Amino acid sequence: MSGRTGRRTNGETGSKSESTVRRHVAHPTRPGGALALLAAVAVVGAVTSDATGGTGGGLLGGVPVAGLALSLLGVAGLVAAAGVRRRGHPLLGGLLLLAGAGVGVAGVAAATTGGEALPARLVAGAGVLGVGLVGAGVAPLRSNRAGALVTVGAAALTVAVVLAGLLTEAGATPLLAAMVAAVVAWDAGERAVSLGEQVGVAARTWPVEVGRTAATAGYGALVVAATLGVRGMGVTDVPLLGLLLLLCAAVASLVALSN
């Protein structure tokens, strides 16, 4: 009797343990994913709204609204695909996944074929591509490439900022703010992926994620203020592109050290 009871107890314990493992879903966390996506959109807004020297017209200036909308719609398709897959419909989930990816590509195409001049289109295309890749990285899909997608997306956002500094008439302040937002997108996205792997999406992670993202943005704001102060005093001949790259390195280093 005791042997059977022991086996039954062990079996129940094993079943509970397996159930606990099943509840630990290793998807990127939702709060961090939302913060990363918002920061990525902010990058595109900052580098494109002033990219034509204020001649874009309208409230949003030269922001590629159609491209951004399609990119975000593609991310929504990936999120829907993940939900459908979890409900046991892999075929429909696969179709939604393909549709989401296709709409995201259409968003990049729309941004790069708009009515602006070629430099502004290149900036917009790189930015919208970055938004789509960051969104794909933080979408709740089971993938071991989530962190890589976030990193590549943040790199595309950084390229958009650099191109805006080289090819357009965007001002120093929006470009510096955009570079900080690119680092914030990378940091929040990486944290969402890491926390999703460690504690799962059911855990209460938003206080940590919001606090750490605010700290990263605060680091960036301080560095931007110092950069603009030094630039305003005229004590250095470093061009704007150099300042952008120095800012990116400084904020990324601070974030890495704090982590």
PDB file of C-alpha atoms in Angstrom:
ATOM      1  CA  MET A   1       0.000   0.000   0.000  1.00  0.00           C
ATOM      2  CA  SER A   2       2.722   2.445   0.930  1.00  0.00           C
ATOM      3  CA  GLY A   3       4.572   1.682  -2.297  1.00  0.00           C
ATOM      4  CA  ARG A   4       1.460   2.321  -4.379  1.00  0.00           C
ATOM      5  CA  THR A   5       0.734   5.481  -2.419  1.00  0.00           C
ATOM      6  CA  GLY A   6       4.285   6.661  -2.921  1.00  0.00           C
ATOM      7  CA  ARG A   7       4.099   5.994  -6.635  1.00  0.00           C
ATOM      8  CA  ARG A   8       0.749   7.774  -6.824  1.00  0.00           C
ATOM      9  CA  THR A   9       2.140  10.746  -4.902  1.00  0.00           C
ATOM     10  CA  ASN A  10       5.217  10.875  -7.115  1.00  0.00           C
ATOM     11  CA  GLY A  11       3.005  10.662 -10.189  1.00  0.00           C
ATOM     12  CA  GLU A  12       0.810  13.515  -8.963  1.00  0.00           C
ATOM     13  CA  THR A  13       3.892  15.585  -8.157  1.00  0.00           C
ATOM     14  CA  GLY A  14       5.339  14.889 -11.586  1.00  0.00           C
ATOM     15  CA  SER A  15       2.037  15.834 -13.213  1.00  0.00           C
ATOM     16  CA  LYS A  16       1.926  19.107 -11.267  1.00  0.00           C
ATOM     17  CA  SER A  17       5.528  19.805 -12.210  1.00  0.00           C
ATOM     18  CA  GLU A  18       4.816  19.175 -15.886  1.00  0.00           C
ATOM     19  CA  SER A  19       1.763  21.451 -15.665  1.00  0.00           C
ATOM     20  CA  THR A  20       3.899  24.182 -14.116  1.00  0.00           C
ATOM     21  CA  VAL A  21       6.441  23.848 -16.924  1.00  0.00           C
ATOM     22  CA  ARG A  22       3.663  24.099 -19.501  1.00  0.00           C
ATOM     23  CA  ARG A  23       2.399  27.313 -17.895  1.00  0.00           C
ATOM     24  CA  HIS A  24       5.871  28.879 -18.225  1.00  0.00           C
ATOM     25  CA  VAL A  25       5.508  30.165 -21.777  1.00  0.00           C
ATOM     26  CA  ALA A  26       8.818  31.564 -23.032  1.00  0.00           C
ATOM     27  CA  HIS A  27       7.476  34.395 -25.171  1.00  0.00           C
ATOM     28  CA  PRO A  28       8.710  37.990 -24.936  1.00  0.00           C
ATOM     29  CA  THR A  29       6.808  39.846 -22.225  1.00  0.00           C
ATOM     30  CA  ARG A  30       4.019  42.165 -23.362  1.00  0.00           C
ATOM     31  CA  PRO A  31       4.996  45.356 -21.460  1.00  0.00           C
ATOM     32  CA  GLY A  32       8.573  45.298 -22.697  1.00  0.00           C
ATOM     33  CA  GLY A  33       7.472  44.464 -26.215  1.00  0.00           C
ATOM     34  CA  ALA A  34       5.046  47.384 -26.272  1.00  0.00           C
ATOM     35  CA  LEU A  35       7.712  49.769 -24.945  1.00  0.00           C
ATOM     36  CA  ALA A  36      10.227  48.589 -27.545  1.00  0.00           C
ATOM     37  CA  LEU A  37       7.725  49.038 -30.372  1.00  0.00           C
ATOM     38  CA  LEU A  38       6.725  52.518 -29.183  1.00  0.00           C
ATOM     39  CA  ALA A  39      10.375  53.566 -28.993  1.00  0.00           C
ATOM     40  CA  ALA A  40      10.980  52.228 -32.516  1.00  0.00           C
ATOM     41  CA  VAL A  41       8.025  54.227 -33.874  1.00  0.00           C
ATOM     42  CA  ALA A  42       9.378  57.306 -32.069  1.00  0.00           C
ATOM     43  CA  VAL A  43      12.677  56.899 -33.932  1.00  0.00           C
ATOM     44  CA  VAL A  44      10.910  56.986 -37.297  1.00  0.00           C
ATOM     45  CA  GLY A  45       8.857  59.997 -36.286  1.00  0.00           C
ATOM     46  CA  ALA A  46      11.918  61.917 -35.101  1.00  0.00           C
ATOM     47  CA  VAL A  47      14.120  61.261 -38.132  1.00  0.00           C
ATOM     48  CA  THR A  48      11.455  61.794 -40.801  1.00  0.00           C
ATOM     49  CA  SER A  49       9.236  64.614 -39.535  1.00  0.00           C
ATOM     50  CA  ASP A  50      12.124  67.106 -39.828  1.00  0.00           C
ATOM     51  CA  ALA A  51      14.021  65.313 -42.588  1.00  0.00           C
ATOM     52  CA  THR A  52      13.036  67.858 -45.226  1.00  0.00           C
ATOM     53  CA  GLY A  53      13.933  70.859 -43.114  1.00  0.00           C
ATOM     54  CA  GLY A  54      10.353  71.456 -42.023  1.00  0.00           C
ATOM     55  CA  THR A  55       8.915  71.546 -45.568  1.00  0.00           C
ATOM     56  CA  GLY A  56       7.041  68.285 -45.374  1.00  0.00           C
ATOM     57  CA  GLY A  57       3.782  70.053 -44.550  1.00  0.00           C
ATOM     58  CA  GLY A  58       1.016  68.932 -42.261  1.00  0.00           C
ATOM     59  CA  LEU A  59       1.055  67.905 -38.642  1.00  0.00           C
ATOM     60  CA  LEU A  60       3.273  64.892 -39.220  1.00  0.00           C
ATOM     61  CA  GLY A  61       5.556  66.467 -41.810  1.00  0.00           C
ATOM     62  CA  GLY A  62       7.334  63.809 -43.815  1.00  0.00           C
ATOM     63  CA  VAL A  63       6.535  60.873 -41.512  1.00  0.00           C
ATOM     64  CA  PRO A  64       5.758  57.789 -43.676  1.00  0.00           C
ATOM     65  CA  VAL A  65       2.334  57.177 -42.128  1.00  0.00           C
ATOM     66  CA  ALA A  66       1.285  54.545 -44.685  1.00  0.00           C
ATOM     67  CA  GLY A  67       4.528  52.594 -44.289  1.00  0.00           C
ATOM     68  CA  LEU A  68       4.358  52.726 -40.488  1.00  0.00           C
ATOM     69  CA  ALA A  69       0.706  51.673 -40.501  1.00  0.00           C
ATOM     70  CA  LEU A  70       1.425  48.680 -42.726  1.00  0.00           C
ATOM     71  CA  SER A  71       4.435  47.707 -40.625  1.00  0.00           C
ATOM     72  CA  LEU A  72       2.384  47.798 -37.412  1.00  0.00           C
ATOM     73  CA  LEU A  73      -0.420  45.898 -39.145  1.00  0.00           C
ATOM     74  CA  GLY A  74       2.140  43.247 -40.077  1.00  0.00           C
ATOM     75  CA  VAL A  75       3.229  42.997 -36.435  1.00  0.00           C
ATOM     76  CA  ALA A  76      -0.434  42.631 -35.449  1.00  0.00           C
ATOM     77  CA  GLY A  77      -0.659  39.766 -37.938  1.00  0.00           C
ATOM     78  CA  LEU A  78       2.282  38.037 -36.241  1.00  0.00           C
ATOM     79  CA  VAL A  79       0.622  38.457 -32.843  1.00  0.00           C
ATOM     80  CA  ALA A  80      -2.610  37.004 -34.233  1.00  0.00           C
ATOM     81  CA  ALA A  81      -0.678  34.097 -35.748  1.00  0.00           C
ATOM     82  CA  ALA A  82       0.825  33.302 -32.347  1.00  0.00           C
ATOM     83  CA  GLY A  83      -2.604  33.338 -30.691  1.00  0.00           C
ATOM     84  CA  VAL A  84      -4.131  31.091 -33.340  1.00  0.00           C
ATOM     85  CA  ARG A  85      -1.248  28.638 -33.069  1.00  0.00           C
ATOM     86  CA  ARG A  86      -1.679  28.414 -29.290  1.00  0.00           C
ATOM     87  CA  ARG A  87      -5.328  27.472 -29.829  1.00  0.00           C
ATOM     88  CA  GLY A  88      -4.302  24.491 -31.923  1.00  0.00           C
ATOM     89  CA  HIS A  89      -4.701  25.806 -35.474  1.00  0.00           C
ATOM     90  CA  PRO A  90      -1.212  25.607 -36.973  1.00  0.00           C
ATOM     91  CA  LEU A  91      -2.316  25.918 -40.596  1.00  0.00           C
ATOM     92  CA  LEU A  92      -4.276  29.125 -40.020  1.00  0.00           C
ATOM     93  CA  GLY A  93      -1.456  30.388 -37.822  1.00  0.00           C
ATOM     94  CA  GLY A  94       1.039  29.766 -40.612  1.00  0.00           C
ATOM     95  CA  LEU A  95      -1.133  31.659 -43.100  1.00  0.00           C
ATOM     96  CA  LEU A  96      -1.428  34.602 -40.710  1.00  0.00           C
ATOM     97  CA  LEU A  97       2.321  34.509 -40.182  1.00  0.00           C
ATOM     98  CA  LEU A  98       2.954  34.738 -43.917  1.00  0.00           C
ATOM     99  CA  ALA A  99       0.342  37.469 -44.285  1.00  0.00           C
ATOM    100  CA  GLY A 100       1.895  39.484 -41.436  1.00  0.00           C
ATOM    101  CA  ALA A 101       5.358  39.183 -42.931  1.00  0.00           C
ATOM    102  CA  GLY A 102       4.036  40.189 -46.364  1.00  0.00           C
ATOM    103  CA  VAL A 103       2.256  43.260 -45.004  1.00  0.00           C
ATOM    104  CA  GLY A 104       5.446  44.244 -43.168  1.00  0.00           C
ATOM    105  CA  VAL A 105       7.437  44.039 -46.398  1.00  0.00           C
ATOM    106  CA  ALA A 106       4.744  46.109 -48.103  1.00  0.00           C
ATOM    107  CA  GLY A 107       5.197  48.729 -45.401  1.00  0.00           C
ATOM    108  CA  VAL A 108       8.916  49.023 -46.151  1.00  0.00           C
ATOM    109  CA  ALA A 109       8.140  49.254 -49.867  1.00  0.00           C
ATOM    110  CA  ALA A 110       5.555  51.984 -49.256  1.00  0.00           C
ATOM    111  CA  ALA A 111       8.038  53.985 -47.177  1.00  0.00           C
ATOM    112  CA  THR A 112      10.797  53.751 -49.773  1.00  0.00           C
ATOM    113  CA  THR A 113       8.579  54.625 -52.763  1.00  0.00           C
ATOM    114  CA  GLY A 114       6.791  57.651 -51.322  1.00  0.00           C
ATOM    115  CA  GLY A 115       6.678  61.121 -52.791  1.00  0.00           C
ATOM    116  CA  GLU A 116       9.665  62.511 -50.875  1.00  0.00           C
ATOM    117  CA  ALA A 117      13.182  62.909 -52.261  1.00  0.00           C
ATOM    118  CA  LEU A 118      15.429  59.847 -52.408  1.00  0.00           C
ATOM    119  CA  PRO A 119      17.395  60.600 -49.181  1.00  0.00           C
ATOM    120  CA  ALA A 120      14.180  60.970 -47.182  1.00  0.00           C
ATOM    121  CA  ARG A 121      12.851  57.720 -48.679  1.00  0.00           C
ATOM    122  CA  LEU A 122      16.015  55.865 -47.680  1.00  0.00           C
ATOM    123  CA  VAL A 123      15.695  57.165 -44.126  1.00  0.00           C
ATOM    124  CA  ALA A 124      12.023  56.225 -43.979  1.00  0.00           C
ATOM    125  CA  GLY A 125      12.633  52.761 -45.422  1.00  0.00           C
ATOM    126  CA  ALA A 126      15.375  51.953 -42.924  1.00  0.00           C
ATOM    127  CA  GLY A 127      13.243  53.228 -40.058  1.00  0.00           C
ATOM    128  CA  VAL A 128      10.117  51.303 -41.048  1.00  0.00           C
ATOM    129  CA  LEU A 129      12.234  48.171 -41.545  1.00  0.00           C
ATOM    130  CA  GLY A 130      13.570  48.626 -38.011  1.00  0.00           C
ATOM    131  CA  VAL A 131      10.043  48.940 -36.616  1.00  0.00           C
ATOM    132  CA  GLY A 132       8.981  45.735 -38.362  1.00  0.00           C
ATOM    133  CA  LEU A 133      11.997  43.750 -37.170  1.00  0.00           C
ATOM    134  CA  VAL A 134      11.691  44.935 -33.571  1.00  0.00           C
ATOM    135  CA  GLY A 135       7.983  44.105 -33.701  1.00  0.00           C
ATOM    136  CA  ALA A 136       8.727  40.640 -35.075  1.00  0.00           C
ATOM    137  CA  GLY A 137      11.253  40.087 -32.296  1.00  0.00           C
ATOM    138  CA  VAL A 138       8.822  40.950 -29.501  1.00  0.00           C
ATOM    139  CA  ALA A 139       5.792  39.222 -31.059  1.00  0.00           C
ATOM    140  CA  PRO A 140       4.684  36.250 -28.899  1.00  0.00           C
ATOM    141  CA  LEU A 141       6.055  33.600 -31.236  1.00  0.00           C
ATOM    142  CA  ARG A 142       8.116  30.634 -30.095  1.00  0.00           C
ATOM    143  CA  SER A 143      11.463  31.425 -31.673  1.00  0.00           C
ATOM    144  CA  ASN A 144      15.099  31.305 -30.672  1.00  0.00           C
ATOM    145  CA  ARG A 145      15.745  34.231 -33.021  1.00  0.00           C
ATOM    146  CA  ALA A 146      13.711  36.806 -31.087  1.00  0.00           C
ATOM    147  CA  GLY A 147      16.752  38.484 -29.549  1.00  0.00           C
ATOM    148  CA  ALA A 148      18.536  38.574 -32.900  1.00  0.00           C
ATOM    149  CA  LEU A 149      15.506  40.171 -34.583  1.00  0.00           C
ATOM    150  CA  VAL A 150      15.377  42.879 -31.911  1.00  0.00           C
ATOM    151  CA  THR A 151      19.104  43.574 -32.310  1.00  0.00           C
ATOM    152  CA  VAL A 152      18.927  43.732 -36.111  1.00  0.00           C
ATOM    153  CA  GLY A 153      15.852  45.946 -35.884  1.00  0.00           C
ATOM    154  CA  ALA A 154      17.631  48.338 -33.521  1.00  0.00           C
ATOM    155  CA  ALA A 155      20.593  48.364 -35.910  1.00  0.00           C
ATOM    156  CA  ALA A 156      18.249  49.329 -38.776  1.00  0.00           C
ATOM    157  CA  LEU A 157      16.851  52.154 -36.639  1.00  0.00           C
ATOM    158  CA  THR A 158      20.401  53.347 -35.927  1.00  0.00           C
ATOM    159  CA  VAL A 159      21.156  53.282 -39.663  1.00  0.00           C
ATOM    160  CA  ALA A 160      18.043  55.400 -40.241  1.00  0.00           C
ATOM    161  CA  VAL A 161      19.316  57.989 -37.749  1.00  0.00           C
ATOM    162  CA  VAL A 162      22.788  58.043 -39.315  1.00  0.00           C
ATOM    163  CA  LEU A 163      21.333  58.372 -42.833  1.00  0.00           C
ATOM    164  CA  ALA A 164      19.139  61.234 -41.648  1.00  0.00           C
ATOM    165  CA  GLY A 165      22.217  62.977 -40.263  1.00  0.00           C
ATOM    166  CA  LEU A 166      24.171  62.447 -43.477  1.00  0.00           C
ATOM    167  CA  LEU A 167      21.569  62.945 -46.201  1.00  0.00           C
ATOM    168  CA  THR A 168      18.841  65.233 -44.873  1.00  0.00           C
ATOM    169  CA  GLU A 169      18.414  68.570 -43.142  1.00  0.00           C
ATOM    170  CA  ALA A 170      17.123  67.117 -39.879  1.00  0.00           C
ATOM    171  CA  GLY A 171      18.213  69.092 -36.824  1.00  0.00           C
ATOM    172  CA  ALA A 172      20.611  67.941 -34.145  1.00  0.00           C
ATOM    173  CA  THR A 173      18.041  67.689 -31.345  1.00  0.00           C
ATOM    174  CA  PRO A 174      15.597  65.300 -33.103  1.00  0.00           C
ATOM    175  CA  LEU A 175      18.492  63.176 -34.341  1.00  0.00           C
ATOM    176  CA  LEU A 176      20.020  62.872 -30.870  1.00  0.00           C
ATOM    177  CA  ALA A 177      16.602  62.062 -29.411  1.00  0.00           C
ATOM    178  CA  ALA A 178      16.069  59.448 -32.142  1.00  0.00           C
ATOM    179  CA  MET A 179      19.400  57.796 -31.342  1.00  0.00           C
ATOM    180  CA  VAL A 180      18.392  57.523 -27.684  1.00  0.00           C
ATOM    181  CA  ALA A 181      15.021  56.070 -28.725  1.00  0.00           C
ATOM    182  CA  ALA A 182      16.824  53.454 -30.839  1.00  0.00           C
ATOM    183  CA  VAL A 183      18.860  52.373 -27.809  1.00  0.00           C
ATOM    184  CA  VAL A 184      15.674  52.305 -25.698  1.00  0.00           C
ATOM    185  CA  ALA A 185      13.978  50.091 -28.304  1.00  0.00           C
ATOM    186  CA  TRP A 186      16.914  47.676 -28.243  1.00  0.00           C
ATOM    187  CA  ASP A 187      17.134  47.630 -24.445  1.00  0.00           C
ATOM    188  CA  ALA A 188      13.389  47.181 -23.856  1.00  0.00           C
ATOM    189  CA  GLY A 189      13.127  44.513 -26.534  1.00  0.00           C
ATOM    190  CA  GLU A 190      16.105  42.552 -25.254  1.00  0.00           C
ATOM    191  CA  ARG A 191      14.725  42.716 -21.711  1.00  0.00           C
ATOM    192  CA  ALA A 192      11.299  41.522 -22.896  1.00  0.00           C
ATOM    193  CA  VAL A 193      12.894  38.502 -24.575  1.00  0.00           C
ATOM    194  CA  SER A 194      15.140  37.745 -21.592  1.00  0.00           C
ATOM    195  CA  LEU A 195      12.375  38.016 -18.983  1.00  0.00           C
ATOM    196  CA  GLY A 196      10.054  35.946 -21.142  1.00  0.00           C
ATOM    197  CA  GLU A 197      12.645  33.174 -21.198  1.00  0.00           C
ATOM    198  CA  GLN A 198      13.399  33.386 -17.470  1.00  0.00           C
ATOM    199  CA  VAL A 199      10.012  33.881 -15.813  1.00  0.00           C
ATOM    200  CA  GLY A 200       7.423  33.533 -18.574  1.00  0.00           C
ATOM    201  CA  VAL A 201       4.690  35.853 -19.789  1.00  0.00           C
ATOM    202  CA  ALA A 202       2.389  35.170 -16.819  1.00  0.00           C
ATOM    203  CA  ALA A 203       4.754  36.831 -14.346  1.00  0.00           C
ATOM    204  CA  ARG A 204       4.208  40.433 -13.169  1.00  0.00           C
ATOM    205  CA  THR A 205       7.149  42.064 -14.894  1.00  0.00           C
ATOM    206  CA  TRP A 206       5.843  45.494 -15.872  1.00  0.00           C
ATOM    207  CA  PRO A 207       7.228  47.398 -12.830  1.00  0.00           C
ATOM    208  CA  VAL A 208      10.750  46.197 -13.635  1.00  0.00           C
ATOM    209  CA  GLU A 209      10.407  46.827 -17.349  1.00  0.00           C
ATOM    210  CA  VAL A 210       8.870  50.290 -17.040  1.00  0.00           C
ATOM    211  CA  GLY A 211      11.422  51.296 -14.397  1.00  0.00           C
ATOM    212  CA  ARG A 212      14.419  50.080 -16.361  1.00  0.00           C
ATOM    213  CA  THR A 213      13.181  51.609 -19.604  1.00  0.00           C
ATOM    214  CA  ALA A 214      12.642  54.929 -17.831  1.00  0.00           C
ATOM    215  CA  ALA A 215      16.179  54.700 -16.467  1.00  0.00           C
ATOM    216  CA  THR A 216      17.580  54.078 -19.956  1.00  0.00           C
ATOM    217  CA  ALA A 217      15.645  57.029 -21.335  1.00  0.00           C
ATOM    218  CA  GLY A 218      16.919  59.119 -18.424  1.00  0.00           C
ATOM    219  CA  TYR A 219      20.518  58.161 -19.172  1.00  0.00           C
ATOM    220  CA  GLY A 220      19.951  59.151 -22.771  1.00  0.00           C
ATOM    221  CA  ALA A 221      18.354  62.479 -21.875  1.00  0.00           C
ATOM    222  CA  LEU A 222      21.323  63.414 -19.699  1.00  0.00           C
ATOM    223  CA  VAL A 223      23.804  62.496 -22.410  1.00  0.00           C
ATOM    224  CA  VAL A 224      21.791  64.431 -25.015  1.00  0.00           C
ATOM    225  CA  ALA A 225      21.735  67.498 -22.767  1.00  0.00           C
ATOM    226  CA  ALA A 226      25.485  67.274 -22.238  1.00  0.00           C
ATOM    227  CA  THR A 227      26.087  66.753 -25.967  1.00  0.00           C
ATOM    228  CA  LEU A 228      23.975  69.759 -26.936  1.00  0.00           C
ATOM    229  CA  GLY A 229      25.686  71.850 -24.264  1.00  0.00           C
ATOM    230  CA  VAL A 230      29.168  71.003 -25.538  1.00  0.00           C
ATOM    231  CA  ARG A 231      28.064  71.540 -29.140  1.00  0.00           C
ATOM    232  CA  GLY A 232      26.533  74.910 -28.268  1.00  0.00           C
ATOM    233  CA  MET A 233      29.737  76.148 -26.663  1.00  0.00           C
ATOM    234  CA  GLY A 234      31.628  75.428 -29.886  1.00  0.00           C
ATOM    235  CA  VAL A 235      34.559  73.822 -28.075  1.00  0.00           C
ATOM    236  CA  THR A 236      34.717  70.832 -30.414  1.00  0.00           C
ATOM    237  CA  ASP A 237      34.884  70.328 -34.183  1.00  0.00           C
ATOM    238  CA  VAL A 238      33.308  66.864 -34.043  1.00  0.00           C
ATOM    239  CA  PRO A 239      30.625  66.668 -36.786  1.00  0.00           C
ATOM    240  CA  LEU A 240      27.027  65.765 -36.031  1.00  0.00           C
ATOM    241  CA  LEU A 241      27.493  62.195 -37.274  1.00  0.00           C
ATOM    242  CA  GLY A 242      30.348  61.708 -34.833  1.00  0.00           C
ATOM    243  CA  LEU A 243      28.213  63.083 -32.011  1.00  0.00           C
ATOM    244  CA  LEU A 244      25.416  60.681 -32.929  1.00  0.00           C
ATOM    245  CA  LEU A 245      27.710  57.669 -32.836  1.00  0.00           C
ATOM    246  CA  LEU A 246      29.344  58.821 -29.607  1.00  0.00           C
ATOM    247  CA  LEU A 247      25.912  59.277 -28.054  1.00  0.00           C
ATOM    248  CA  CYS A 248      24.823  55.797 -29.136  1.00  0.00           C
ATOM    249  CA  ALA A 249      27.994  54.265 -27.698  1.00  0.00           C
ATOM    250  CA  ALA A 250      27.685  56.205 -24.443  1.00  0.00           C
ATOM    251  CA  VAL A 251      24.054  55.269 -23.799  1.00  0.00           C
ATOM    252  CA  ALA A 252      24.564  51.637 -24.860  1.00  0.00           C
ATOM    253  CA  SER A 253      27.590  51.379 -22.553  1.00  0.00           C
ATOM    254  CA  LEU A 254      25.640  52.808 -19.626  1.00  0.00           C
ATOM    255  CA  VAL A 255      22.797  50.380 -20.255  1.00  0.00           C
ATOM    256  CA  ALA A 256      25.181  47.414 -20.535  1.00  0.00           C
ATOM    257  CA  LEU A 257      26.950  48.364 -17.301  1.00  0.00           C
ATOM    258  CA  SER A 258      23.679  48.849 -15.437  1.00  0.00           C
ATOM    259  CA  ASN A 259      22.465  45.447 -16.611  1.00  0.00           C
TER     260      ASN A 259
END
